[in-house]
Coordinates of C-alpha atoms in Angstrom, one line a residue:
M1 CA 52.7 81.3 118.5
I2 CA 55.5 83.7 119.4
S3 CA 55.8 84.4 123.1
R4 CA 56.0 87.8 124.6
Q5 CA 59.6 87.0 125.7
Q6 CA 60.6 86.1 122.1
L7 CA 59.0 89.3 120.8
L8 CA 60.9 91.3 123.3
R9 CA 64.2 89.6 122.3
Q10 CA 63.5 90.2 118.6
S11 CA 62.7 93.9 119.1
G12 CA 65.7 94.3 121.4
T13 CA 63.4 95.6 124.2
R14 CA 64.6 94.9 127.7
Q15 CA 62.0 93.0 129.7
T16 CA 61.1 94.8 132.9
G17 CA 59.5 93.6 136.2
G18 CA 59.0 90.1 137.2
L19 CA 60.5 88.0 140.0
K20 CA 64.0 89.0 139.1
V21 CA 63.6 92.5 140.6
I22 CA 61.6 91.5 143.7
P23 CA 64.9 90.8 145.6
F24 CA 66.1 94.4 145.0
V25 CA 62.7 95.8 146.2
L26 CA 62.7 93.6 149.3
A27 CA 66.4 94.3 150.0
N28 CA 65.7 98.1 150.0
A29 CA 62.7 97.7 152.3
A30 CA 64.6 95.3 154.6
L31 CA 67.8 97.4 154.9
E32 CA 65.7 100.5 155.6
R33 CA 63.9 98.7 158.4
L34 CA 67.1 97.3 159.7
A35 CA 68.7 100.8 159.8
S36 CA 65.8 102.7 161.2
N37 CA 64.5 100.1 163.6
A38 CA 67.9 99.7 165.1
L39 CA 67.6 103.2 166.5
L40 CA 64.4 102.7 168.5
P41 CA 65.0 100.0 171.2
N42 CA 67.8 101.9 173.0
M43 CA 66.7 105.5 172.1
I44 CA 65.2 106.0 175.5
K45 CA 68.7 105.4 177.0
Y46 CA 70.2 107.9 174.6
L47 CA 67.7 110.5 175.4
M48 CA 68.0 110.0 179.2
G49 CA 71.8 109.6 179.3
G50 CA 72.8 112.0 176.5
Y51 CA 70.1 114.7 176.9
G52 CA 69.0 114.3 180.5
M53 CA 65.4 113.6 179.8
E54 CA 63.1 111.9 182.3
L55 CA 61.5 108.5 181.4
A56 CA 58.0 110.0 180.8
H57 CA 59.4 112.9 178.7
G58 CA 61.7 110.6 176.7
T59 CA 58.8 108.2 176.1
Q60 CA 56.6 111.0 174.9
V61 CA 59.3 112.0 172.4
I62 CA 59.6 108.4 171.1
F63 CA 55.8 108.1 170.9
F64 CA 55.6 111.3 168.8
W65 CA 58.6 110.2 166.6
N66 CA 56.9 106.8 166.0
C67 CA 53.7 108.7 165.2
A68 CA 55.4 110.8 162.6
I69 CA 57.1 107.7 161.0
N70 CA 53.7 105.9 160.8
F71 CA 51.8 109.0 159.6
M72 CA 54.1 109.8 156.8
P73 CA 53.1 106.8 154.7
L74 CA 49.8 108.5 154.0
I75 CA 51.6 111.6 152.6
G76 CA 54.2 109.5 150.8
A77 CA 51.5 107.2 149.3
S78 CA 49.6 110.3 148.1
L79 CA 52.7 111.8 146.5
A80 CA 53.5 108.5 144.8
D81 CA 50.0 107.9 143.5
S82 CA 49.5 111.5 142.4
Y83 CA 52.7 113.2 141.4
L84 CA 56.0 111.4 141.7
G85 CA 55.2 107.7 141.0
R86 CA 56.4 104.9 143.4
F87 CA 59.9 104.6 141.9
L88 CA 60.9 108.2 142.4
T89 CA 59.2 108.4 145.8
I90 CA 61.1 105.3 147.1
G91 CA 64.4 106.8 145.7
L92 CA 63.9 110.2 147.3
A93 CA 62.7 108.7 150.6
S94 CA 65.7 106.5 150.8
I95 CA 68.1 109.4 150.4
I96 CA 66.2 111.6 152.9
C97 CA 66.3 108.7 155.4
L98 CA 70.1 108.5 154.8
L99 CA 70.5 112.2 155.6
G100 CA 68.4 111.8 158.8
V101 CA 70.4 108.8 160.1
T102 CA 73.7 110.6 159.3
L103 CA 72.5 113.7 161.2
L104 CA 71.7 111.6 164.2
W105 CA 75.1 109.9 164.0
L106 CA 76.7 113.4 164.1
T107 CA 74.9 114.2 167.4
A108 CA 76.9 111.3 168.9
M109 CA 80.1 112.2 167.1
I110 CA 80.2 115.9 167.9
A111 CA 80.4 116.5 171.7
Q112 CA 79.0 120.1 171.3
A113 CA 75.8 118.6 169.8
R114 CA 74.8 117.3 173.3
P115 CA 74.7 118.9 176.7
A116 CA 77.8 118.3 178.9
A117 CA 77.8 115.1 180.9
C118 CA 77.0 115.3 184.6
A119 CA 80.2 115.2 186.8
G120 CA 80.3 114.8 190.6
S121 CA 78.0 117.2 192.4
R122 CA 77.6 119.4 189.4
A123 CA 74.0 119.6 188.2
C124 CA 73.2 118.2 184.7
E125 CA 72.9 120.9 182.1
P126 CA 69.7 120.9 180.1
P127 CA 70.1 120.7 176.3
T128 CA 70.1 124.0 174.4
P129 CA 67.5 124.9 171.8
A130 CA 70.1 124.4 169.1
Q131 CA 71.0 120.9 170.4
L132 CA 67.4 119.9 170.5
A133 CA 66.8 121.4 167.0
L134 CA 69.6 119.2 165.7
L135 CA 68.3 116.1 167.4
F136 CA 64.7 116.7 166.3
S137 CA 65.8 117.6 162.7
S138 CA 67.3 114.1 162.5
F139 CA 64.1 112.5 163.8
T140 CA 62.1 114.5 161.3
L141 CA 64.2 113.5 158.3
I142 CA 64.1 109.8 159.4
A143 CA 60.3 110.0 159.8
V144 CA 59.8 111.6 156.4
G145 CA 62.2 109.2 154.6
S146 CA 61.3 106.0 156.3
G147 CA 57.6 106.7 156.5
S148 CA 57.3 107.7 152.9
L149 CA 59.2 104.6 151.7
R150 CA 57.3 101.9 153.4
P151 CA 53.9 101.9 151.7
C152 CA 55.4 102.6 148.3
S153 CA 57.7 99.5 148.6
L154 CA 54.7 97.3 149.2
G155 CA 52.8 98.6 146.2
F156 CA 56.0 98.9 144.0
G157 CA 56.8 95.2 144.6
A158 CA 53.3 94.2 143.5
D159 CA 53.7 96.4 140.4
Q160 CA 56.6 94.1 139.3
L161 CA 54.5 90.9 139.4
D162 CA 52.8 89.5 136.3
Q163 CA 49.3 91.0 136.4
R164 CA 47.8 87.7 135.3
S165 CA 49.0 86.0 138.5
R166 CA 47.7 88.6 140.9
N167 CA 44.8 86.6 142.4
K168 CA 44.1 86.7 146.1
Y169 CA 46.3 83.7 146.9
A170 CA 49.3 85.3 145.1
L171 CA 48.7 88.5 147.0
E172 CA 48.4 86.8 150.3
S173 CA 51.7 84.9 149.7
Y174 CA 53.4 88.1 148.5
F175 CA 52.2 90.1 151.5
N176 CA 53.3 87.3 153.9
W177 CA 56.8 87.2 152.4
Y178 CA 57.2 90.9 152.2
Y179 CA 56.2 91.1 155.9
T180 CA 58.7 88.2 156.6
S181 CA 61.6 90.1 155.0
V182 CA 61.0 93.3 157.0
A183 CA 60.3 91.2 160.2
V184 CA 63.7 89.4 159.8
A185 CA 65.3 92.8 159.3
A186 CA 63.5 94.1 162.5
L187 CA 64.8 91.0 164.3
I188 CA 68.4 91.6 163.3
S189 CA 68.0 95.3 164.1
I190 CA 67.0 94.7 167.8
T191 CA 69.8 92.2 168.4
G192 CA 73.1 93.0 166.5
P193 CA 73.0 96.8 166.4
V194 CA 71.5 97.0 169.9
Y195 CA 74.4 94.9 171.2
V196 CA 76.9 97.2 169.3
Q197 CA 75.3 100.3 170.9
D198 CA 75.4 98.7 174.4
N199 CA 79.0 97.5 174.1
F200 CA 80.8 99.9 171.7
G201 CA 78.9 103.1 172.2
W202 CA 76.6 105.4 170.2
K203 CA 79.2 106.5 167.7
I204 CA 79.7 103.0 166.3
G205 CA 76.1 102.0 166.9
F206 CA 74.6 104.9 164.9
G207 CA 77.3 104.5 162.4
V208 CA 76.1 101.0 161.6
S209 CA 72.7 102.4 160.7
V210 CA 74.3 104.9 158.4
V211 CA 76.1 102.1 156.5
L212 CA 72.9 100.1 156.3
I213 CA 70.7 102.8 154.8
F214 CA 73.5 103.7 152.4
L215 CA 73.4 100.1 151.2
A216 CA 69.5 100.3 150.9
V217 CA 69.9 103.3 148.5
L218 CA 72.6 101.6 146.5
V219 CA 70.7 98.3 146.1
F220 CA 67.5 100.0 145.0
F221 CA 69.1 102.1 142.3
V222 CA 71.3 99.2 140.9
A223 CA 68.2 97.6 139.3
S224 CA 66.7 100.9 138.2
S225 CA 66.5 100.0 134.5
F226 CA 64.7 96.7 135.2
Y227 CA 61.8 98.0 137.2
V228 CA 58.2 98.5 136.0
K229 CA 57.6 102.2 136.6
H230 CA 54.0 103.3 136.5
S231 CA 53.5 107.0 136.1
A232 CA 51.5 108.9 138.6
S233 CA 47.9 109.6 137.8
R234 CA 46.2 112.3 139.9
S235 CA 45.9 113.2 143.5
V236 CA 43.5 110.8 145.2
L237 CA 43.2 113.1 148.2
V238 CA 42.2 116.0 145.9
D239 CA 39.6 113.6 144.3
F240 CA 38.2 113.0 147.8
A241 CA 38.0 116.7 148.5
Q242 CA 36.3 117.3 145.2
V243 CA 33.7 114.6 145.9
I244 CA 32.9 116.1 149.3
V245 CA 32.7 119.6 148.0
A246 CA 30.6 118.7 145.0
S247 CA 28.2 116.6 147.0
F248 CA 27.7 119.5 149.5
R249 CA 27.1 122.0 146.7
K250 CA 24.4 119.6 145.3
R251 CA 23.0 118.7 148.6
K252 CA 19.5 119.9 147.7
L253 CA 19.3 117.5 144.7
P254 CA 17.0 114.5 145.3
L255 CA 18.7 111.2 145.9
L256 CA 18.6 108.8 143.0
L257 CA 18.9 105.0 143.0
A258 CA 21.9 103.5 141.2
S259 CA 19.4 102.0 138.7
A260 CA 17.9 105.3 137.8
G261 CA 19.8 105.4 134.5
D262 CA 23.3 105.6 133.1
Q263 CA 22.8 109.1 131.6
C264 CA 22.2 110.7 135.0
Y265 CA 25.8 110.3 136.0
H266 CA 29.2 111.6 134.9
C267 CA 31.7 108.9 134.0
E268 CA 35.2 109.0 132.6
K269 CA 35.5 108.4 128.9
G270 CA 35.6 104.7 128.1
S271 CA 34.9 103.8 131.7
E272 CA 33.0 100.6 132.6
C273 CA 31.6 102.2 135.7
L274 CA 28.3 103.6 134.6
A275 CA 26.5 104.3 137.9
P276 CA 27.4 104.5 141.5
T277 CA 26.4 102.0 144.1
D278 CA 23.5 102.6 146.5
K279 CA 25.7 102.5 149.6
L280 CA 26.5 105.9 151.1
R281 CA 24.1 107.4 148.6
F282 CA 24.5 111.0 149.8
L283 CA 27.8 111.1 148.0
N284 CA 26.2 110.1 144.7
K285 CA 25.0 113.7 144.3
A286 CA 28.6 114.6 143.4
C287 CA 28.4 112.7 140.1
V288 CA 24.8 113.6 139.2
L289 CA 24.5 115.5 135.9
T290 CA 22.2 118.4 136.0
S291 CA 23.2 120.0 132.7
N292 CA 25.6 118.4 130.3
E293 CA 26.4 121.6 128.5
Q294 CA 27.3 123.6 131.6
E295 CA 29.1 120.8 133.5
V296 CA 31.0 118.7 130.9
A297 CA 33.1 119.7 128.0
V298 CA 31.6 118.4 124.7
S299 CA 35.0 117.9 123.1
H300 CA 36.8 115.7 125.6
G301 CA 34.1 114.8 128.1
S302 CA 35.9 116.2 131.2
A303 CA 34.3 118.2 133.9
L304 CA 34.4 122.0 133.4
D305 CA 34.5 122.5 137.1
P306 CA 35.7 119.3 139.0
W307 CA 34.6 120.9 142.3
K308 CA 31.0 120.8 141.1
I309 CA 30.7 117.6 139.1
C310 CA 32.8 114.4 139.8
T311 CA 33.0 111.1 138.1
V312 CA 31.4 107.9 139.3
E313 CA 35.0 106.5 139.8
Q314 CA 35.9 109.3 142.2
V315 CA 32.7 108.7 144.2
E316 CA 33.3 105.0 144.5
Q317 CA 36.9 105.5 145.6
L318 CA 35.8 107.7 148.5
K319 CA 33.1 105.2 149.4
A320 CA 35.7 102.4 149.4
L321 CA 37.8 104.3 151.9
L322 CA 35.0 105.4 154.2
K323 CA 33.6 101.8 154.2
V324 CA 36.9 100.3 155.6
L325 CA 37.5 103.0 158.2
P326 CA 35.5 101.4 161.1
V327 CA 37.3 98.1 160.6
W328 CA 40.6 100.0 160.3
S329 CA 40.0 101.8 163.6
T330 CA 39.9 98.4 165.4
G331 CA 43.5 97.7 164.6
I332 CA 44.8 100.7 166.5
M333 CA 44.7 98.9 169.8
V334 CA 47.0 96.2 168.5
W335 CA 49.7 98.7 167.6
L336 CA 49.1 100.6 170.9
N337 CA 49.9 97.4 172.9
V338 CA 53.0 96.6 170.7
S339 CA 54.3 100.1 171.2
Q340 CA 54.9 99.7 175.0
D341 CA 58.6 99.0 174.4
T342 CA 60.0 101.5 176.8
F343 CA 58.1 99.9 179.7
R344 CA 59.3 96.4 178.8
L345 CA 62.8 97.8 178.6
Q346 CA 62.5 99.2 182.2
Q347 CA 61.1 95.8 183.3
A348 CA 64.0 93.9 181.7
N349 CA 66.5 96.3 183.3
S350 CA 65.1 95.4 186.7
M351 CA 65.2 91.6 186.2
D352 CA 67.9 88.9 185.7
R353 CA 68.7 88.9 182.0
H354 CA 71.5 86.3 182.1
I355 CA 71.4 83.3 179.9
T356 CA 74.8 82.0 181.0
S357 CA 77.0 83.2 183.9
T358 CA 78.8 85.5 181.5
F359 CA 76.2 86.5 178.9
Q360 CA 73.0 88.5 179.3
I361 CA 70.4 89.6 176.8
P362 CA 70.5 93.4 176.3
A363 CA 67.3 95.0 177.8
G364 CA 66.5 96.7 174.5
S365 CA 66.6 93.4 172.6
F366 CA 63.6 91.7 174.3
S367 CA 61.4 93.1 171.5
M368 CA 63.1 90.5 169.3
F369 CA 60.8 87.8 170.8
V370 CA 57.9 89.8 169.3
V371 CA 59.5 89.6 165.9
I372 CA 60.6 86.0 166.2
S373 CA 57.0 85.1 166.9
V374 CA 55.8 87.0 163.8
I375 CA 58.4 85.3 161.5
T376 CA 57.7 81.8 162.9
W377 CA 53.9 82.1 162.5
I378 CA 54.2 83.5 158.9
V379 CA 56.5 80.7 157.8
L380 CA 54.4 78.0 159.5
Y381 CA 51.1 79.5 158.1
D382 CA 52.3 79.9 154.5
R383 CA 54.5 76.8 154.1
V384 CA 53.1 74.2 156.5
I385 CA 49.6 74.9 157.9
I386 CA 47.9 76.1 154.7
P387 CA 49.4 73.4 152.4
L388 CA 48.6 70.6 154.9
A389 CA 45.0 71.9 155.3
S390 CA 44.5 72.2 151.6
S391 CA 45.8 68.7 151.0
F392 CA 43.6 67.3 153.7
W393 CA 40.4 68.9 152.4
G394 CA 41.3 68.5 148.7
K395 CA 40.8 72.2 147.9
P396 CA 42.5 75.5 148.7
V397 CA 42.0 76.4 152.3
R398 CA 42.7 79.7 154.0
L399 CA 41.6 81.8 157.0
G400 CA 39.5 84.8 156.0
V401 CA 41.0 88.2 156.5
K402 CA 38.4 89.3 159.0
L403 CA 38.8 86.1 161.0
R404 CA 42.6 86.7 161.1
M405 CA 42.1 90.3 162.3
G406 CA 39.7 89.1 165.0
I407 CA 42.2 86.4 166.2
G408 CA 44.9 89.1 166.3
L409 CA 42.7 91.4 168.5
L410 CA 41.9 88.5 170.9
L411 CA 45.6 87.6 171.2
S412 CA 46.4 91.2 171.9
C413 CA 44.0 91.2 174.8
I414 CA 45.5 88.0 176.1
A415 CA 49.0 89.4 175.9
M416 CA 48.0 92.4 178.1
V417 CA 46.5 90.0 180.7
V418 CA 49.8 88.1 180.8
S419 CA 51.7 91.4 181.1
V420 CA 49.6 92.2 184.2
I421 CA 50.3 88.9 185.9
V422 CA 54.1 89.0 185.1
E423 CA 54.5 92.6 186.3
H424 CA 52.5 92.0 189.4
V425 CA 54.6 89.0 190.4
R426 CA 57.9 90.9 189.5
R427 CA 56.9 93.9 191.6
E428 CA 55.9 91.7 194.6
K429 CA 59.2 89.9 194.5
A430 CA 61.1 93.2 194.2
L431 CA 59.3 94.8 197.1
A432 CA 59.6 91.7 199.2
S433 CA 63.4 91.7 198.9
R434 CA 63.4 95.5 199.5
R435 CA 65.3 96.2 196.3
D436 CA 65.3 99.6 194.8
E437 CA 65.2 100.6 191.1
N438 CA 69.0 100.2 190.6
Q439 CA 69.1 96.6 192.0
V440 CA 68.4 93.5 190.0
A441 CA 65.6 91.3 191.2
T442 CA 65.9 87.6 191.5
M443 CA 63.1 87.0 188.9
S444 CA 64.3 86.0 185.5
A445 CA 63.6 88.3 182.6
M446 CA 62.7 85.3 180.5
W447 CA 59.2 85.6 182.0
L448 CA 58.8 88.6 179.6
I449 CA 59.0 86.2 176.6
P450 CA 55.4 84.8 176.7
Q451 CA 53.8 88.2 176.5
C452 CA 56.2 89.3 173.7
A453 CA 55.5 86.0 171.8
I454 CA 51.7 86.5 172.1
L455 CA 52.0 90.2 171.0
G456 CA 54.0 88.9 167.9
L457 CA 51.2 86.5 167.0
S458 CA 48.7 89.3 167.5
E459 CA 50.6 91.5 165.1
A460 CA 51.1 88.7 162.5
F461 CA 47.4 87.9 162.4
N462 CA 46.0 91.4 162.5
A463 CA 48.5 93.4 160.5
I464 CA 48.8 91.0 157.6
G465 CA 45.0 90.5 157.6
Q466 CA 44.5 94.3 157.5
T467 CA 47.0 94.8 154.6
E468 CA 45.3 92.2 152.5
F469 CA 41.9 93.5 153.5
Y470 CA 42.6 97.1 152.3
Y471 CA 44.4 96.0 149.2
S472 CA 41.5 93.7 148.2
E473 CA 38.7 96.1 149.1
M474 CA 40.0 99.3 147.6
P475 CA 40.5 100.1 143.9
K476 CA 43.8 99.4 142.2
S477 CA 44.4 103.2 141.8
M478 CA 44.5 103.5 145.6
S479 CA 47.0 100.7 146.2
S480 CA 49.6 102.9 147.9
I481 CA 46.8 104.5 150.1
A482 CA 45.7 100.9 151.0
G483 CA 49.3 100.0 151.9
S484 CA 49.6 103.0 154.1
L485 CA 46.4 102.5 156.2
C486 CA 47.9 99.9 158.4
L487 CA 50.9 102.2 159.2
L488 CA 48.5 105.1 159.7
G489 CA 46.8 103.0 162.4
A490 CA 50.2 102.6 164.1
S491 CA 50.6 106.4 163.9
V492 CA 47.2 107.0 165.6
A493 CA 48.1 104.3 168.1
N494 CA 51.3 106.2 169.1
L495 CA 49.2 109.4 169.6
L496 CA 46.6 107.6 171.6
A497 CA 49.4 105.9 173.7
S498 CA 50.9 109.3 174.4
L499 CA 47.5 110.6 175.5
I500 CA 46.8 107.6 177.7
L501 CA 50.3 107.9 179.2
S502 CA 49.8 111.6 180.0
L503 CA 46.4 111.0 181.5
V504 CA 47.5 108.1 183.6
D505 CA 50.6 110.0 184.8
H506 CA 48.5 113.1 185.6
M507 CA 45.6 111.3 187.3
T508 CA 47.7 108.9 189.4
S509 CA 50.3 111.5 190.6
R510 CA 47.8 113.9 192.1
N511 CA 47.9 114.8 195.8
G512 CA 51.5 113.8 196.1
N513 CA 50.9 110.2 195.0
I514 CA 53.5 108.2 193.1
S515 CA 52.6 107.9 189.4
W516 CA 51.7 104.5 188.0
V517 CA 54.4 105.1 185.3
S518 CA 57.1 106.4 187.6
S519 CA 60.8 106.2 186.5
D520 CA 61.2 104.1 189.7
I521 CA 59.6 100.9 188.4
N522 CA 59.1 99.3 191.8
S523 CA 57.4 102.4 193.2
G524 CA 55.2 102.7 190.1
R525 CA 52.2 100.4 189.2
Y526 CA 53.0 99.2 185.7
D527 CA 50.7 96.2 186.4
S528 CA 47.7 98.6 186.9
Y529 CA 48.7 100.4 183.7
Y530 CA 48.8 97.1 181.8
A531 CA 45.4 96.2 183.3
L532 CA 44.0 99.4 181.8
L533 CA 45.3 98.5 178.4
A534 CA 43.8 95.0 178.8
A535 CA 40.4 96.4 179.5
L536 CA 40.6 98.7 176.5
S537 CA 41.7 95.7 174.3
F538 CA 38.7 93.7 175.4
A539 CA 36.3 96.6 174.7
N540 CA 38.0 96.9 171.3
L541 CA 37.4 93.2 170.5
I542 CA 33.7 93.7 171.0
Y543 CA 33.8 96.8 168.9
F544 CA 35.5 94.8 166.1
A545 CA 32.8 92.2 166.2
A546 CA 30.2 94.9 165.6
C547 CA 32.1 96.5 162.8
S548 CA 32.8 93.2 161.1
W549 CA 29.1 92.3 161.2
A550 CA 28.1 95.7 159.8
Y551 CA 30.7 95.5 157.0
G552 CA 29.4 92.2 155.7
P553 CA 31.3 89.9 153.3
C554 CA 34.5 91.2 151.8
K555 CA 36.0 90.4 148.4
A556 CA 39.1 88.7 149.8
D557 CA 36.9 86.1 151.5
K558 CA 34.6 85.3 148.6
P559 CA 35.1 82.1 146.7
E560 CA 37.7 82.4 144.0
M561 CA 36.4 83.1 140.5
E562 CA 38.1 83.7 137.2
E563 CA 38.9 87.3 136.6
E564 CA 36.4 87.7 133.8
E565 CA 33.6 86.2 135.9
V566 CA 33.9 88.8 138.7
P567 CA 31.1 91.3 138.6
I568 CA 32.5 94.8 138.8
V569 CA 30.8 96.9 141.5
G570 CA 29.1 99.9 140.0
T571 CA 29.2 98.7 136.4
R572 CA 26.1 97.9 134.4
R573 CA 27.0 94.2 134.5
G574 CA 27.5 94.4 138.2
L575 CA 24.2 96.2 138.7
D576 CA 22.3 93.7 136.5
E577 CA 23.7 90.8 138.5
A578 CA 23.0 92.5 141.8

């Protein structure tokens, strides 16, 4: 029998996709993360030193910037799935990110782009609207480019793999190594570039990010002719809106069971999906046929008014999204705890960061221990723990996705408890020695490593489990949306973190009291702030247990079956077997 490769060679057709293009996809994703993540650790220093912002104000700006970066994946994924396709979306997003990083670099290069530096007794000048507009324009471009690229890279890499090998174990391995590549990039970004920024200034430091994102654009387009490029289908978000509108317009129709009959529902031509499931049945009214002649075109079977009658597939897509939302909301707390970088930076600044008598770790680089923990666990889990366990039991062994998410939430809670203890001890030592905010306490900054390591483990368990959960539970046509949900959770976490910070600052600074999150770290009560996050994390763990129980078993945790043996939810075969 002639193989597919032989047929391609005989026909002169270039084979696309496969493992040979995965390095280009991963390199693009990793270089983008390396370039953009290098800007974050020291950004509070740039805003406070270059633009005269207070700690709370600068932290709010960073929270909102992170929120925009993590919200854009939803928009980028929708554009990729519906209009542009993943290849074009990644290409455009990479170029936009390059423009944003270049604009930020220009704010450091051009003296007039920033307010004049304070000198002697002269008061610091506030930034002008034009200067802030230039700064925030760079943040916006970076958020649009970086945020749109990330979910598409995940799905685009999966598109290149042989479809026959895309079982749940292959997906788990792919997600692990994709996450490893971007985690390694994140590790490098908070060590090398941060060191350059601290020792050589913002001009060279931001210039490094410009070079890195330029390489990301170049690497991606070099392999352009070898990619598998799936064309966009239709807007999933529009489909969701149509289902909601159609179900509302038909709200007076009686509810039908899924077994009521195939002819009651509108399906796409040639579709295997004959009837909707019984879950969330109020949405089923959107695909109920009341009059074939008035609702469906006889010639091609399409809806005459898609805002009045939808297909079973559209209904099931919306159900899949709504079903995962409670579980998705539990992951927000993990991202909220991880996002407290500016406070860890202030803590590190007030502690002894020396490793040797001549070298000390930059305060902005302590987040590297979070990333080191992520990378270490992923490698051990995928290459050591799972193979050994599978060999011991004589069958494939793996931790279920919901179990991994739950472990991540528990570790996140523990990390906050450790943060409370370390900060309480640090503050007591600082006050005992009567040191102010500009003096270095005798306590070693290495005591920050345990909480960073536990936070990294928390992220590794929860974030990778979430990604596989969404990708397995949602239809293939929604893969980019599935890939963006985890990042969307991070976006909501930044908004929630900003809200909590504002409330804590307002409530604790009333009546002339010193705020818990004061710029003077020794006068503030960061330990009490961390205790509040620990209490919220514990409550979130209980909430996750309830959501996990209500969701029931998920596809990724079911015993592996051959592809042709898997009942398709909503199909006639699936309904008969149910």
